[in-house]
XYZ file of C-alpha atoms in Angstrom:
309
model
C -14.838 -5.170 -6.821
C -12.669 -2.273 -7.936
C -9.015 -2.272 -9.634
C -6.259 -2.344 -7.032
C -8.418 -2.719 -3.134
C -10.663 0.564 -3.744
C -13.678 0.843 -2.098
C -16.879 -1.646 -3.612
C -19.641 -0.070 -4.406
C -21.139 -1.728 -0.728
C -18.157 -0.432 1.051
C -18.698 3.043 -0.601
C -22.537 2.916 0.234
C -21.375 2.223 4.151
C -19.434 4.608 4.309
C -21.834 7.624 2.761
C -24.551 6.448 4.617
C -22.982 5.391 7.729
C -19.609 7.779 8.367
C -17.302 5.460 8.623
C -16.630 1.685 6.594
C -14.159 -1.490 7.768
C -11.507 -2.797 5.474
C -11.392 -6.221 7.052
C -8.275 -7.796 7.809
C -6.256 -6.277 5.189
C -2.864 -5.522 7.523
C -0.608 -9.242 7.733
C 0.088 -10.569 10.880
C 3.383 -10.484 10.391
C 3.187 -6.265 10.169
C 0.995 -6.101 13.301
C 3.564 -8.434 15.574
C 6.378 -6.028 14.493
C 3.936 -2.696 15.842
C 3.686 -4.423 18.664
C 6.983 -6.234 19.289
C 7.998 -2.279 18.434
C 5.870 -0.869 21.086
C 7.232 -3.367 23.659
C 10.380 -1.957 23.120
C 9.849 1.909 24.111
C 7.225 2.320 27.187
C 9.543 4.841 28.102
C 8.055 6.857 24.922
C 4.248 6.741 26.362
C 2.209 9.956 27.711
C 0.070 9.098 30.192
C -3.591 11.824 29.899
C -5.409 12.898 32.578
C -6.068 15.968 34.675
C -6.336 18.989 31.263
C -5.885 16.584 29.152
C -8.266 13.916 30.028
C -10.087 12.672 27.027
C -13.301 12.059 29.523
C -14.766 15.014 30.774
C -18.907 12.682 30.966
C -20.304 10.120 33.120
C -20.647 7.302 30.316
C -16.836 8.115 29.068
C -15.338 7.726 32.908
C -14.951 4.962 34.560
C -12.547 6.053 37.495
C -9.717 4.128 35.219
C -6.318 5.612 34.056
C -5.938 8.208 30.925
C -4.937 6.986 27.808
C -1.455 6.332 26.981
C -0.512 8.511 23.946
C 2.519 8.147 21.389
C 3.323 10.185 18.625
C 7.400 9.734 18.323
C 6.721 6.189 16.121
C 8.015 7.364 12.918
C 11.284 8.716 14.762
C 12.062 4.851 16.169
C 15.023 3.468 15.226
C 14.644 0.064 12.714
C 13.280 -2.105 12.946
C 10.974 -0.490 14.910
C 9.675 2.214 12.680
C 8.959 0.054 9.772
C 5.540 -1.049 10.635
C 4.091 2.355 11.228
C 5.931 4.229 8.009
C 4.579 1.236 6.194
C 0.793 2.169 7.972
C 1.353 4.928 6.204
C 0.513 4.314 2.904
C -0.334 0.779 3.121
C -1.001 -1.196 0.054
C -4.338 -2.233 1.519
C -5.361 1.238 2.282
C -3.866 3.264 -0.319
C -6.360 2.797 -2.549
C -9.400 3.565 -0.332
C -8.356 6.562 1.624
C -7.781 7.783 -2.387
C -11.620 7.235 -3.043
C -12.169 9.603 0.383
C -9.860 12.137 0.031
C -8.155 12.334 -3.627
C -5.613 11.791 -5.287
C -2.066 13.292 -3.138
C -3.761 12.915 -0.484
C -1.839 14.158 2.747
C -1.567 12.595 6.172
C -2.629 16.041 8.503
C -2.507 15.747 12.161
C 1.077 13.515 13.609
C 1.018 10.363 13.480
C -0.429 8.975 17.195
C -0.228 5.039 18.784
C -2.076 4.807 22.417
C -2.891 2.013 24.651
C -6.255 2.032 26.607
C -5.674 -0.566 29.830
C -8.830 -2.108 31.722
C -11.125 0.336 33.583
C -9.265 2.862 31.508
C -10.922 6.097 30.685
C -12.682 6.546 27.196
C -13.541 9.760 25.104
C -16.327 12.000 25.429
C -18.234 12.495 21.816
C -16.885 15.004 19.347
C -16.101 15.700 15.772
C -20.252 16.193 13.712
C -20.816 17.814 11.134
C -22.091 21.048 12.887
C -19.840 23.299 15.627
C -21.385 23.854 18.650
C -23.474 27.093 17.730
C -25.352 25.344 14.644
C -22.437 26.667 12.010
C -21.203 24.124 9.212
C -17.616 22.257 10.257
C -16.021 23.183 7.026
C -12.708 21.948 8.146
C -14.101 18.045 8.977
C -16.963 18.348 6.505
C -17.860 15.459 4.121
C -19.439 15.996 0.875
C -20.407 13.687 -1.770
C -21.069 15.619 -5.222
C -20.674 13.035 -7.949
C -18.359 11.462 -5.049
C -16.864 11.653 -2.124
C -14.968 14.427 -0.370
C -13.691 13.515 2.575
C -11.996 16.644 4.742
C -10.619 14.778 7.891
C -10.081 11.224 7.327
C -9.484 8.768 9.844
C -7.396 5.445 9.587
C -7.100 3.216 12.404
C -5.077 0.107 12.626
C -6.718 -2.341 15.222
C -2.983 -4.375 16.710
C -5.100 -6.221 19.163
C -7.700 -8.774 18.715
C -10.928 -8.848 17.977
C -13.561 -5.897 19.610
C -16.599 -6.454 20.542
C -19.600 -4.132 21.192
C -19.367 -5.033 25.384
C -16.065 -4.342 25.085
C -15.670 -0.498 24.865
C -13.874 1.567 22.251
C -15.078 2.993 18.918
C -18.241 4.565 18.677
C -19.749 6.255 16.343
C -23.681 8.164 15.707
C -23.859 6.590 12.252
C -25.639 9.646 9.831
C -24.066 12.652 11.891
C -21.788 12.980 9.275
C -24.493 14.768 7.287
C -26.440 16.330 10.450
C -27.509 20.598 10.060
C -27.959 21.380 13.520
C -25.654 20.269 16.628
C -25.169 16.989 18.694
C -28.085 17.630 20.969
C -26.596 17.745 24.847
C -28.612 15.128 26.334
C -26.763 12.926 23.683
C -23.514 13.159 25.476
C -24.359 10.648 28.274
C -25.005 7.910 25.381
C -28.343 6.679 28.010
C -31.917 5.400 27.205
C -32.852 6.082 23.151
C -29.324 7.690 21.876
C -27.838 3.855 23.451
C -29.750 2.632 21.167
C -28.519 4.805 18.070
C -24.796 4.400 18.711
C -23.154 1.901 15.977
C -20.299 -0.008 18.163
C -18.667 -2.081 15.006
C -16.770 -5.425 15.518
C -13.306 -4.958 15.025
C -10.408 -7.503 14.136
C -6.646 -7.544 14.564
C -5.814 -6.114 11.616
C -8.541 -4.186 9.936
C -8.154 -0.605 9.078
C -11.603 1.474 10.304
C -12.018 4.404 8.154
C -14.104 7.022 9.643
C -14.970 10.970 8.832
C -14.004 13.078 11.388
C -17.087 15.112 10.523
C -19.138 12.223 12.367
C -19.559 12.550 15.975
C -17.523 9.738 17.678
C -16.322 9.230 20.800
C -14.420 5.731 22.967
C -16.251 3.682 25.599
C -14.338 2.727 28.695
C -12.182 -0.414 27.900
C -13.308 -3.554 29.951
C -11.123 -6.192 28.629
C -8.529 -7.443 30.427
C -6.258 -7.026 27.356
C -4.361 -3.480 26.256
C -6.742 -1.842 23.081
C -3.678 -0.612 20.828
C -4.375 1.004 18.008
C -2.587 3.169 15.311
C -4.196 6.406 14.317
C -3.148 8.408 10.985
C -5.531 11.416 9.964
C -5.890 12.098 6.253
C -6.504 15.528 4.347
C -6.768 16.436 0.623
C -3.266 17.762 -0.823
C -4.533 22.076 -0.552
C -6.146 21.026 3.026
C -4.633 21.753 6.434
C -6.154 21.172 10.105
C -3.229 20.612 12.358
C 0.204 22.317 12.170
C 2.584 19.914 12.767
C 3.872 19.535 9.048
C 5.464 23.036 9.645
C 7.527 21.482 12.825
C 8.201 18.047 11.734
C 11.179 16.003 11.939
C 13.574 14.879 8.762
C 13.197 11.309 9.341
C 15.963 9.085 7.891
C 15.184 6.492 5.359
C 11.323 7.137 4.315
C 10.665 5.718 0.781
C 9.528 7.829 -1.912
C 5.688 6.711 -0.983
C 5.819 7.781 2.549
C 7.689 10.818 1.846
C 4.579 12.038 -0.533
C 2.081 11.161 2.234
C 4.321 13.553 4.555
C 3.860 16.441 2.199
C 2.696 19.579 3.271
C -0.407 21.036 1.596
C -1.017 22.327 -1.707
C -2.388 21.081 -4.783
C -2.032 17.947 -7.000
C -1.654 19.599 -10.625
C 1.633 22.130 -8.794
C 4.194 18.953 -9.151
C 2.779 16.920 -6.286
C 3.939 13.445 -5.608
C 0.845 11.495 -5.555
C 0.751 7.933 -4.076
C -0.730 4.507 -6.162
C -0.341 1.133 -6.009
C 0.605 -0.145 -8.805
C 0.179 -3.289 -10.774
C 2.722 -5.525 -9.051
C 0.567 -4.438 -5.276
C 2.747 -2.513 -4.071
C 2.746 1.093 -3.678
C 4.617 2.837 -5.767
C 4.768 7.333 -6.639
C 3.555 9.208 -9.502
C 3.972 12.768 -11.082
C 2.513 14.973 -13.331
C 4.880 17.287 -13.765
C 3.856 20.855 -14.481
C 4.470 22.522 -17.648
C 8.803 23.715 -17.833
C 7.781 27.034 -19.781
C 5.342 28.228 -17.086
C 7.470 26.928 -14.242
C 10.470 29.213 -15.415
C 7.892 32.215 -16.265
C 6.217 31.917 -12.919
C 10.502 32.061 -11.794
C 10.866 34.888 -13.094
C 8.027 36.194 -11.516
C 7.737 35.881 -8.075
C 11.457 33.559 -7.807
C 9.653 30.689 -7.489
C 9.476 27.594 -9.501
C 5.238 28.277 -8.466
C 2.889 30.572 -8.089
């Protein structure tokens, strides 16, 4: 395996071929318990989807149940409730794999999200994909492999509840669709007949982290188990890329570590004094910075009035 927890050759092959990979048992039980306790303490911060915000319009993803419960305020909760979610942001068990797929200096793109599915709750229609409905390339989500992987929008999904089996509902993905040159066929949208057999429904255990490219067509089937499905979802982008705009209005979170703050930086090139998160020899995350030449910054300041162009 690669040093300090990066993707193994087989994991990288799996991601490149299918568009996703599951990192097994990388979040310790104590951190999972802390996250669930924090969720239990903040039910008032979750909002139920419905009406125009519903995620399921196709029959295969509707079960007549309630909409998903969403919360994006976890970083704002008072300690210790914010702590597990901030740690997930740059977890030592995940950082090397994200760096492999997105590149050094990666950043959180969308706002953080925690969601809950209850029995009978609606799923999420198939979405994402390498092509838009008109057949044009979806470059904002694109995945490429040129002497290494380059993923413009990578989702990291942390499982907070017990093993999810294919019959339970939950995450589904069209394997290989991140390399498609054509829009998703309309006949696929209901996941019936031959299309039902095409889908991958990976088994997800508590403490696993599912990594998938948003360029792959994916969705969520209605939840059928008595136990809630709880997931924390972070979407990461390369240092120079942005899809979401939450970073323009992001609150000033108190008490962030240097590494956590580094992942929340706005988009700009890694060579322009960008803090990059790595896993050190002690197995914990740390920040590395290669400073731009002082004379170059002084020259830019004289030309532009700022240290950087």
